[in-house]
Amino acid sequence: MRYQQVFWDFDGTLVDTYPGMVKAFGEALVACGVNDFEIDSEDIYRAMRQHSLGTAYQRFTAEYQVDRDRLSKIYEQLAVPLLNETVAFPGVAELLATVVASGGRNFLLTHRNRRALDRLTTLHLDQYFSGYVTKDDDYPRKPDPTSLLALCQQYSVDPHTAIMIGDRNLDVAAGHRAGMAGALFDPEHLIVDESQPEIRVTRMADLQAWLTEK
């Protein structure tokens, strides 16, 4: 393979969590007193997808004049059970298996807590991972490379043999800052390319073809 050590983001990369996140965020806004007809789910999705959940909080608490702490608490309560309804993106299982079959390793780097690992187990994807960092490990958030470098040290990974795969520029930037390559998974062409990934794909099958081409 082109890269033997593959580092993965969770939300929007391995697992399609955004529909549940957007639903929970909209319902949390309503619970905070916002009229349902005022809420544009597509706007929420773009804020999360193109930037971050933190950006969504910042934008919509200002726009609707709601308390961020209250919104955050309600959102977390609503979003947790929706994680159990999420599915992996097409081609993810095949690519993870291909990495392992070729003698490589997969690692997880997510801003979620250990519930992300539980979901991977339910989806039968945990078997393909050698190591992980979650929110519970309390590293600085991406694009800070500290968590990636810690994984590299723990598992004796040479960053030059590694690639970070994610759905946002901050994932690619974290990889680059750690000395790795970066791949941007952008299935809907929503991301303005600021991070200069080594490859940008809309399908995991295309990423697999690139990683395995001779």
mmCIF file of N, CA and C in Angstrom, residues 70-189:
data_model
loop_
_atom_site.group_PDB
_atom_site.id
_atom_site.type_symbol
_atom_site.label_atom_id
_atom_site.label_comp_id
_atom_site.label_asym_id
_atom_site.label_seq_id
_atom_site.Cartn_x
_atom_site.Cartn_y
_atom_site.Cartn_z
ATOM 1 N N ARG A 70 -26.967 25.701 28.082
ATOM 2 C CA ARG A 70 -28.238 24.973 28.060
ATOM 3 C C ARG A 70 -28.390 24.203 26.752
ATOM 4 N N LEU A 71 -28.075 24.881 25.649
ATOM 5 C CA LEU A 71 -28.174 24.229 24.339
ATOM 6 C C LEU A 71 -27.258 23.016 24.275
ATOM 7 N N SER A 72 -26.036 23.169 24.762
ATOM 8 C CA SER A 72 -25.065 22.082 24.733
ATOM 9 C C SER A 72 -25.539 20.892 25.554
ATOM 10 N N LYS A 73 -26.068 21.154 26.735
ATOM 11 C CA LYS A 73 -26.527 20.077 27.610
ATOM 12 C C LYS A 73 -27.677 19.299 26.964
ATOM 13 N N ILE A 74 -28.634 20.019 26.397
ATOM 14 C CA ILE A 74 -29.779 19.357 25.763
ATOM 15 C C ILE A 74 -29.336 18.596 24.525
ATOM 16 N N TYR A 75 -28.458 19.210 23.744
ATOM 17 C CA TYR A 75 -27.960 18.537 22.540
ATOM 18 C C TYR A 75 -27.288 17.215 22.894
ATOM 19 N N GLU A 76 -26.428 17.218 23.884
ATOM 20 C CA GLU A 76 -25.717 15.999 24.268
ATOM 21 C C GLU A 76 -26.699 14.904 24.691
ATOM 22 N N GLN A 77 -27.736 15.290 25.426
ATOM 23 C CA GLN A 77 -28.734 14.311 25.859
ATOM 24 C C GLN A 77 -29.474 13.693 24.665
ATOM 25 N N LEU A 78 -29.757 14.522 23.676
ATOM 26 C CA LEU A 78 -30.512 14.048 22.515
ATOM 27 C C LEU A 78 -29.628 13.276 21.537
ATOM 28 N N ALA A 79 -28.361 13.665 21.449
ATOM 29 C CA ALA A 79 -27.476 13.090 20.429
ATOM 30 C C ALA A 79 -26.980 11.697 20.799
ATOM 31 N N VAL A 80 -26.812 11.422 22.084
ATOM 32 C CA VAL A 80 -26.233 10.144 22.517
ATOM 33 C C VAL A 80 -27.007 8.939 21.977
ATOM 34 N N PRO A 81 -28.336 8.866 22.176
ATOM 35 C CA PRO A 81 -29.043 7.682 21.664
ATOM 36 C C PRO A 81 -29.051 7.592 20.137
ATOM 37 N N LEU A 82 -28.937 8.733 19.447
ATOM 38 C CA LEU A 82 -28.963 8.717 17.987
ATOM 39 C C LEU A 82 -27.701 8.098 17.400
ATOM 40 N N LEU A 83 -26.624 8.063 18.187
ATOM 41 C CA LEU A 83 -25.397 7.428 17.720
ATOM 42 C C LEU A 83 -25.645 5.956 17.405
ATOM 43 N N ASN A 84 -26.586 5.350 18.131
ATOM 44 C CA ASN A 84 -26.875 3.927 17.938
ATOM 45 C C ASN A 84 -27.577 3.630 16.618
ATOM 46 N N GLU A 85 -28.012 4.678 15.917
ATOM 47 C CA GLU A 85 -28.700 4.496 14.639
ATOM 48 C C GLU A 85 -27.771 4.734 13.450
ATOM 49 N N THR A 86 -26.529 5.085 13.710
ATOM 50 C CA THR A 86 -25.614 5.445 12.631
ATOM 51 C C THR A 86 -25.063 4.218 11.916
ATOM 52 N N VAL A 87 -24.643 4.438 10.670
ATOM 53 C CA VAL A 87 -24.054 3.364 9.869
ATOM 54 C C VAL A 87 -22.711 3.827 9.323
ATOM 55 N N ALA A 88 -21.882 2.861 8.965
ATOM 56 C CA ALA A 88 -20.593 3.179 8.345
ATOM 57 C C ALA A 88 -20.821 3.609 6.903
ATOM 58 N N PHE A 89 -19.950 4.461 6.411
ATOM 59 C CA PHE A 89 -20.022 4.858 5.008
ATOM 60 C C PHE A 89 -19.696 3.667 4.111
ATOM 61 N N PRO A 90 -20.300 3.604 2.929
ATOM 62 C CA PRO A 90 -19.990 2.517 1.988
ATOM 63 C C PRO A 90 -18.492 2.463 1.691
ATOM 64 N N GLY A 91 -17.937 1.268 1.740
ATOM 65 C CA GLY A 91 -16.530 1.085 1.413
ATOM 66 C C GLY A 91 -15.592 1.161 2.589
ATOM 67 N N VAL A 92 -16.079 1.619 3.751
ATOM 68 C CA VAL A 92 -15.208 1.761 4.918
ATOM 69 C C VAL A 92 -14.691 0.403 5.393
ATOM 70 N N ALA A 93 -15.596 -0.551 5.582
ATOM 71 C CA ALA A 93 -15.183 -1.868 6.076
ATOM 72 C C ALA A 93 -14.179 -2.520 5.132
ATOM 73 N N GLU A 94 -14.428 -2.378 3.839
ATOM 74 C CA GLU A 94 -13.536 -2.979 2.848
ATOM 75 C C GLU A 94 -12.148 -2.357 2.907
ATOM 76 N N LEU A 95 -12.085 -1.038 3.061
ATOM 77 C CA LEU A 95 -10.785 -0.367 3.113
ATOM 78 C C LEU A 95 -10.042 -0.713 4.404
ATOM 79 N N LEU A 96 -10.743 -0.725 5.522
ATOM 80 C CA LEU A 96 -10.103 -1.108 6.778
ATOM 81 C C LEU A 96 -9.522 -2.517 6.685
ATOM 82 N N ALA A 97 -10.289 -3.431 6.106
ATOM 83 C CA ALA A 97 -9.839 -4.821 5.968
ATOM 84 C C ALA A 97 -8.645 -4.918 5.029
ATOM 85 N N THR A 98 -8.645 -4.124 3.971
ATOM 86 C CA THR A 98 -7.541 -4.137 3.014
ATOM 87 C C THR A 98 -6.244 -3.671 3.661
ATOM 88 N N VAL A 99 -6.345 -2.637 4.499
ATOM 89 C CA VAL A 99 -5.155 -2.141 5.211
ATOM 90 C C VAL A 99 -4.545 -3.259 6.058
ATOM 91 N N VAL A 100 -5.386 -3.943 6.818
ATOM 92 C CA VAL A 100 -4.898 -5.008 7.695
ATOM 93 C C VAL A 100 -4.351 -6.185 6.883
ATOM 94 N N ALA A 101 -5.066 -6.553 5.814
ATOM 95 C CA ALA A 101 -4.638 -7.688 4.991
ATOM 96 C C ALA A 101 -3.292 -7.431 4.325
ATOM 97 N N SER A 102 -2.971 -6.152 4.098
ATOM 98 C CA SER A 102 -1.706 -5.816 3.449
ATOM 99 C C SER A 102 -0.567 -5.658 4.454
ATOM 100 N N GLY A 103 -0.852 -5.945 5.724
ATOM 101 C CA GLY A 103 0.178 -5.821 6.759
ATOM 102 C C GLY A 103 0.217 -4.470 7.430
ATOM 103 N N GLY A 104 -0.752 -3.613 7.125
ATOM 104 C CA GLY A 104 -0.799 -2.293 7.728
ATOM 105 C C GLY A 104 -1.635 -2.260 8.988
ATOM 106 N N ARG A 105 -1.778 -1.065 9.555
ATOM 107 C CA ARG A 105 -2.553 -0.892 10.778
ATOM 108 C C ARG A 105 -3.461 0.330 10.653
ATOM 109 N N ASN A 106 -4.623 0.251 11.311
ATOM 110 C CA ASN A 106 -5.560 1.366 11.396
ATOM 111 C C ASN A 106 -5.588 1.906 12.822
ATOM 112 N N PHE A 107 -5.688 3.230 12.930
ATOM 113 C CA PHE A 107 -5.787 3.885 14.233
ATOM 114 C C PHE A 107 -6.939 4.891 14.195
ATOM 115 N N LEU A 108 -7.585 5.077 15.334
ATOM 116 C CA LEU A 108 -8.707 6.008 15.434
ATOM 117 C C LEU A 108 -8.293 7.235 16.225
ATOM 118 N N LEU A 109 -8.664 8.413 15.706
ATOM 119 C CA LEU A 109 -8.455 9.672 16.415
ATOM 120 C C LEU A 109 -9.758 10.454 16.344
ATOM 121 N N THR A 110 -10.460 10.570 17.476
ATOM 122 C CA THR A 110 -11.767 11.216 17.463
ATOM 123 C C THR A 110 -11.924 12.171 18.630
ATOM 124 N N HIS A 111 -12.725 13.221 18.400
ATOM 125 C CA HIS A 111 -13.080 14.149 19.462
ATOM 126 C C HIS A 111 -14.231 13.608 20.302
ATOM 127 N N ARG A 112 -14.814 12.495 19.892
ATOM 128 C CA ARG A 112 -15.869 11.857 20.689
ATOM 129 C C ARG A 112 -15.249 11.091 21.865
ATOM 130 N N ASN A 113 -16.104 10.749 22.829
ATOM 131 C CA ASN A 113 -15.629 9.915 23.928
ATOM 132 C C ASN A 113 -15.648 8.447 23.500
ATOM 133 N N ARG A 114 -15.522 7.558 24.458
ATOM 134 C CA ARG A 114 -15.370 6.135 24.149
ATOM 135 C C ARG A 114 -16.639 5.499 23.556
ATOM 136 N N ARG A 115 -17.728 6.253 23.512
ATOM 137 C CA ARG A 115 -18.920 5.715 22.840
ATOM 138 C C ARG A 115 -18.637 5.461 21.359
ATOM 139 N N ALA A 116 -17.683 6.193 20.812
ATOM 140 C CA ALA A 116 -17.303 5.945 19.416
ATOM 141 C C ALA A 116 -16.766 4.526 19.260
ATOM 142 N N LEU A 117 -16.010 4.065 20.256
ATOM 143 C CA LEU A 117 -15.474 2.708 20.205
ATOM 144 C C LEU A 117 -16.597 1.681 20.316
ATOM 145 N N ASP A 118 -17.581 1.982 21.153
ATOM 146 C CA ASP A 118 -18.728 1.080 21.282
ATOM 147 C C ASP A 118 -19.461 0.949 19.950
ATOM 148 N N ARG A 119 -19.575 2.070 19.243
ATOM 149 C CA ARG A 119 -20.283 2.014 17.958
ATOM 150 C C ARG A 119 -19.490 1.213 16.935
ATOM 151 N N LEU A 120 -18.177 1.377 16.931
ATOM 152 C CA LEU A 120 -17.345 0.588 16.022
ATOM 153 C C LEU A 120 -17.478 -0.897 16.319
ATOM 154 N N THR A 121 -17.583 -1.232 17.591
ATOM 155 C CA THR A 121 -17.761 -2.637 17.972
ATOM 156 C C THR A 121 -19.088 -3.173 17.444
ATOM 157 N N THR A 122 -20.157 -2.401 17.617
ATOM 158 C CA THR A 122 -21.472 -2.815 17.136
ATOM 159 C C THR A 122 -21.479 -2.991 15.622
ATOM 160 N N LEU A 123 -20.735 -2.145 14.934
ATOM 161 C CA LEU A 123 -20.666 -2.208 13.466
ATOM 162 C C LEU A 123 -19.627 -3.221 12.982
ATOM 163 N N HIS A 124 -18.998 -3.940 13.942
ATOM 164 C CA HIS A 124 -17.989 -4.967 13.629
ATOM 165 C C HIS A 124 -16.760 -4.386 12.924
ATOM 166 N N LEU A 125 -16.429 -3.146 13.263
ATOM 167 C CA LEU A 125 -15.256 -2.495 12.680
ATOM 168 C C LEU A 125 -14.088 -2.425 13.661
ATOM 169 N N ASP A 126 -14.350 -2.663 14.942
ATOM 170 C CA ASP A 126 -13.299 -2.557 15.943
ATOM 171 C C ASP A 126 -12.157 -3.536 15.703
ATOM 172 N N GLN A 127 -12.461 -4.659 15.066
ATOM 173 C CA GLN A 127 -11.459 -5.701 14.820
ATOM 174 C C GLN A 127 -10.307 -5.217 13.941
ATOM 175 N N TYR A 128 -10.520 -4.131 13.224
ATOM 176 C CA TYR A 128 -9.508 -3.649 12.284
ATOM 177 C C TYR A 128 -8.580 -2.596 12.890
ATOM 178 N N PHE A 129 -8.815 -2.220 14.154
ATOM 179 C CA PHE A 129 -8.054 -1.109 14.744
ATOM 180 C C PHE A 129 -7.013 -1.602 15.739
ATOM 181 N N SER A 130 -5.835 -1.001 15.647
ATOM 182 C CA SER A 130 -4.731 -1.341 16.549
ATOM 183 C C SER A 130 -4.642 -0.414 17.745
ATOM 184 N N GLY A 131 -5.151 0.810 17.618
ATOM 185 C CA GLY A 131 -5.066 1.773 18.712
ATOM 186 C C GLY A 131 -5.995 2.942 18.466
ATOM 187 N N TYR A 132 -6.155 3.767 19.482
ATOM 188 C CA TYR A 132 -7.103 4.878 19.353
ATOM 189 C C TYR A 132 -6.809 5.968 20.378
ATOM 190 N N VAL A 133 -7.287 7.174 20.064
ATOM 191 C CA VAL A 133 -7.345 8.288 20.998
ATOM 192 C C VAL A 133 -8.759 8.837 20.937
ATOM 193 N N THR A 134 -9.385 9.041 22.108
ATOM 194 C CA THR A 134 -10.719 9.632 22.173
ATOM 195 C C THR A 134 -10.681 10.894 23.026
ATOM 196 N N LYS A 135 -11.819 11.522 23.147
ATOM 197 C CA LYS A 135 -11.939 12.722 23.977
ATOM 198 C C LYS A 135 -11.493 12.448 25.411
ATOM 199 N N ASP A 136 -11.713 11.221 25.878
ATOM 200 C CA ASP A 136 -11.380 10.867 27.255
ATOM 201 C C ASP A 136 -9.877 10.895 27.535
ATOM 202 N N ASP A 137 -9.063 10.858 26.491
ATOM 203 C CA ASP A 137 -7.613 10.922 26.674
ATOM 204 C C ASP A 137 -7.106 12.336 26.915
ATOM 205 N N ASP A 138 -7.984 13.310 26.680
ATOM 206 C CA ASP A 138 -7.722 14.703 27.062
ATOM 207 C C ASP A 138 -6.512 15.325 26.367
ATOM 208 N N TYR A 139 -6.313 14.988 25.114
ATOM 209 C CA TYR A 139 -5.292 15.673 24.312
ATOM 210 C C TYR A 139 -5.890 16.945 23.709
ATOM 211 N N PRO A 140 -5.051 17.894 23.283
ATOM 212 C CA PRO A 140 -5.571 19.063 22.563
ATOM 213 C C PRO A 140 -6.309 18.614 21.300
ATOM 214 N N ARG A 141 -7.304 19.373 20.917
ATOM 215 C CA ARG A 141 -8.136 19.005 19.778
ATOM 216 C C ARG A 141 -7.397 19.250 18.465
ATOM 217 N N LYS A 142 -7.756 18.488 17.446
ATOM 218 C CA LYS A 142 -7.234 18.724 16.102
ATOM 219 C C LYS A 142 -7.599 20.145 15.685
ATOM 220 N N PRO A 143 -6.736 20.849 14.958
ATOM 221 C CA PRO A 143 -5.591 20.351 14.190
ATOM 222 C C PRO A 143 -4.273 20.226 14.961
ATOM 223 N N ASP A 144 -4.305 20.401 16.281
ATOM 224 C CA ASP A 144 -3.098 20.154 17.067
ATOM 225 C C ASP A 144 -2.668 18.694 16.843
ATOM 226 N N PRO A 145 -1.402 18.450 16.559
ATOM 227 C CA PRO A 145 -0.957 17.094 16.224
ATOM 228 C C PRO A 145 -0.568 16.233 17.422
ATOM 229 N N THR A 146 -0.707 16.757 18.649
ATOM 230 C CA THR A 146 -0.202 16.047 19.831
ATOM 231 C C THR A 146 -0.756 14.633 19.940
ATOM 232 N N SER A 147 -2.050 14.462 19.714
ATOM 233 C CA SER A 147 -2.656 13.138 19.851
ATOM 234 C C SER A 147 -2.125 12.171 18.798
ATOM 235 N N LEU A 148 -1.932 12.645 17.584
ATOM 236 C CA LEU A 148 -1.362 11.800 16.536
ATOM 237 C C LEU A 148 0.063 11.395 16.876
ATOM 238 N N LEU A 149 0.836 12.340 17.340
ATOM 239 C CA LEU A 149 2.234 12.044 17.692
ATOM 240 C C LEU A 149 2.307 11.066 18.865
ATOM 241 N N ALA A 150 1.354 11.174 19.786
ATOM 242 C CA ALA A 150 1.321 10.235 20.918
ATOM 243 C C ALA A 150 1.037 8.819 20.435
ATOM 244 N N LEU A 151 0.101 8.689 19.501
ATOM 245 C CA LEU A 151 -0.193 7.374 18.926
ATOM 246 C C LEU A 151 1.029 6.822 18.186
ATOM 247 N N CYS A 152 1.695 7.695 17.449
ATOM 248 C CA CYS A 152 2.891 7.266 16.716
ATOM 249 C C CYS A 152 3.958 6.742 17.673
ATOM 250 N N GLN A 153 4.138 7.453 18.779
ATOM 251 C CA GLN A 153 5.137 7.026 19.749
ATOM 252 C C GLN A 153 4.732 5.711 20.408
ATOM 253 N N GLN A 154 3.463 5.597 20.772
ATOM 254 C CA GLN A 154 2.987 4.400 21.468
ATOM 255 C C GLN A 154 3.090 3.149 20.606
ATOM 256 N N TYR A 155 2.846 3.307 19.295
ATOM 257 C CA TYR A 155 2.802 2.146 18.406
ATOM 258 C C TYR A 155 3.972 2.106 17.412
ATOM 259 N N SER A 156 4.998 2.884 17.686
ATOM 260 C CA SER A 156 6.220 2.889 16.867
ATOM 261 C C SER A 156 5.907 3.115 15.388
ATOM 262 N N VAL A 157 5.169 4.162 15.121
ATOM 263 C CA VAL A 157 4.796 4.518 13.748
ATOM 264 C C VAL A 157 5.720 5.628 13.242
ATOM 265 N N ASP A 158 6.305 5.420 12.091
ATOM 266 C CA ASP A 158 7.041 6.481 11.395
ATOM 267 C C ASP A 158 6.015 7.326 10.654
ATOM 268 N N PRO A 159 5.846 8.619 11.018
ATOM 269 C CA PRO A 159 4.820 9.442 10.366
ATOM 270 C C PRO A 159 4.928 9.479 8.847
ATOM 271 N N HIS A 160 6.132 9.284 8.316
ATOM 272 C CA HIS A 160 6.298 9.330 6.862
ATOM 273 C C HIS A 160 5.647 8.137 6.163
ATOM 274 N N THR A 161 5.294 7.105 6.938
ATOM 275 C CA THR A 161 4.611 5.942 6.376
ATOM 276 C C THR A 161 3.108 5.998 6.641
ATOM 277 N N ALA A 162 2.625 7.154 7.143
ATOM 278 C CA ALA A 162 1.250 7.245 7.633
ATOM 279 C C ALA A 162 0.435 8.285 6.877
ATOM 280 N N ILE A 163 -0.874 8.117 6.954
ATOM 281 C CA ILE A 163 -1.805 9.081 6.378
ATOM 282 C C ILE A 163 -2.973 9.272 7.333
ATOM 283 N N MET A 164 -3.436 10.505 7.460
ATOM 284 C CA MET A 164 -4.597 10.844 8.276
ATOM 285 C C MET A 164 -5.780 11.081 7.352
ATOM 286 N N ILE A 165 -6.886 10.364 7.597
ATOM 287 C CA ILE A 165 -8.080 10.474 6.765
ATOM 288 C C ILE A 165 -9.186 11.143 7.563
ATOM 289 N N GLY A 166 -9.748 12.212 7.012
ATOM 290 C CA GLY A 166 -10.839 12.897 7.695
ATOM 291 C C GLY A 166 -11.722 13.646 6.730
ATOM 292 N N ASP A 167 -12.811 14.190 7.239
ATOM 293 C CA ASP A 167 -13.784 14.871 6.380
ATOM 294 C C ASP A 167 -13.699 16.389 6.478
ATOM 295 N N ARG A 168 -12.708 16.890 7.225
ATOM 296 C CA ARG A 168 -12.561 18.336 7.349
ATOM 297 C C ARG A 168 -11.096 18.729 7.232
ATOM 298 N N ASN A 169 -10.882 20.006 6.947
ATOM 299 C CA ASN A 169 -9.516 20.500 6.793
ATOM 300 C C ASN A 169 -8.684 20.304 8.053
ATOM 301 N N LEU A 170 -9.322 20.384 9.225
ATOM 302 C CA LEU A 170 -8.551 20.254 10.464
ATOM 303 C C LEU A 170 -7.964 18.858 10.623
ATOM 304 N N ASP A 171 -8.614 17.836 10.032
ATOM 305 C CA ASP A 171 -8.060 16.482 10.084
ATOM 306 C C ASP A 171 -6.778 16.393 9.253
ATOM 307 N N VAL A 172 -6.855 16.929 8.044
ATOM 308 C CA VAL A 172 -5.689 16.920 7.161
ATOM 309 C C VAL A 172 -4.568 17.760 7.757
ATOM 310 N N ALA A 173 -4.923 18.916 8.315
ATOM 311 C CA ALA A 173 -3.918 19.791 8.914
ATOM 312 C C ALA A 173 -3.225 19.108 10.092
ATOM 313 N N ALA A 174 -3.986 18.375 10.898
ATOM 314 C CA ALA A 174 -3.381 17.648 12.020
ATOM 315 C C ALA A 174 -2.378 16.620 11.511
ATOM 316 N N GLY A 175 -2.755 15.902 10.443
ATOM 317 C CA GLY A 175 -1.841 14.935 9.856
ATOM 318 C C GLY A 175 -0.566 15.586 9.350
ATOM 319 N N HIS A 176 -0.720 16.673 8.630
ATOM 320 C CA HIS A 176 0.451 17.367 8.092
ATOM 321 C C HIS A 176 1.368 17.867 9.209
ATOM 322 N N ARG A 177 0.781 18.381 10.264
ATOM 323 C CA ARG A 177 1.591 18.900 11.374
ATOM 324 C C ARG A 177 2.318 17.781 12.113
ATOM 325 N N ALA A 178 1.781 16.566 11.985
ATOM 326 C CA ALA A 178 2.447 15.413 12.606
ATOM 327 C C ALA A 178 3.456 14.764 11.660
ATOM 328 N N GLY A 179 3.586 15.316 10.452
ATOM 329 C CA GLY A 179 4.530 14.766 9.485
ATOM 330 C C GLY A 179 3.949 13.690 8.597
ATOM 331 N N MET A 180 2.611 13.570 8.603
ATOM 332 C CA MET A 180 1.926 12.554 7.793
ATOM 333 C C MET A 180 1.344 13.172 6.532
ATOM 334 N N ALA A 181 0.891 12.279 5.634
ATOM 335 C CA ALA A 181 0.061 12.700 4.514
ATOM 336 C C ALA A 181 -1.366 12.896 5.023
ATOM 337 N N GLY A 182 -2.194 13.497 4.170
ATOM 338 C CA GLY A 182 -3.592 13.712 4.550
ATOM 339 C C GLY A 182 -4.526 13.405 3.399
ATOM 340 N N ALA A 183 -5.662 12.795 3.718
ATOM 341 C CA ALA A 183 -6.701 12.515 2.726
ATOM 342 C C ALA A 183 -7.988 13.169 3.194
ATOM 343 N N LEU A 184 -8.656 13.884 2.287
ATOM 344 C CA LEU A 184 -9.910 14.559 2.608
ATOM 345 C C LEU A 184 -11.069 13.789 1.986
ATOM 346 N N PHE A 185 -11.975 13.303 2.834
ATOM 347 C CA PHE A 185 -13.185 12.612 2.383
ATOM 348 C C PHE A 185 -14.310 13.636 2.366
ATOM 349 N N ASP A 186 -14.757 13.995 1.176
ATOM 350 C CA ASP A 186 -15.736 15.073 1.008
ATOM 351 C C ASP A 186 -16.821 14.613 0.040
ATOM 352 N N PRO A 187 -17.759 13.781 0.511
ATOM 353 C CA PRO A 187 -18.722 13.150 -0.386
ATOM 354 C C PRO A 187 -19.659 14.113 -1.109
ATOM 355 N N GLU A 188 -19.817 15.325 -0.588
ATOM 356 C CA GLU A 188 -20.759 16.268 -1.196
ATOM 357 C C GLU A 188 -20.087 17.525 -1.743
ATOM 358 N N HIS A 189 -18.759 17.508 -1.826
ATOM 359 C CA HIS A 189 -18.011 18.665 -2.351
ATOM 360 C C HIS A 189 -18.326 19.941 -1.559
#
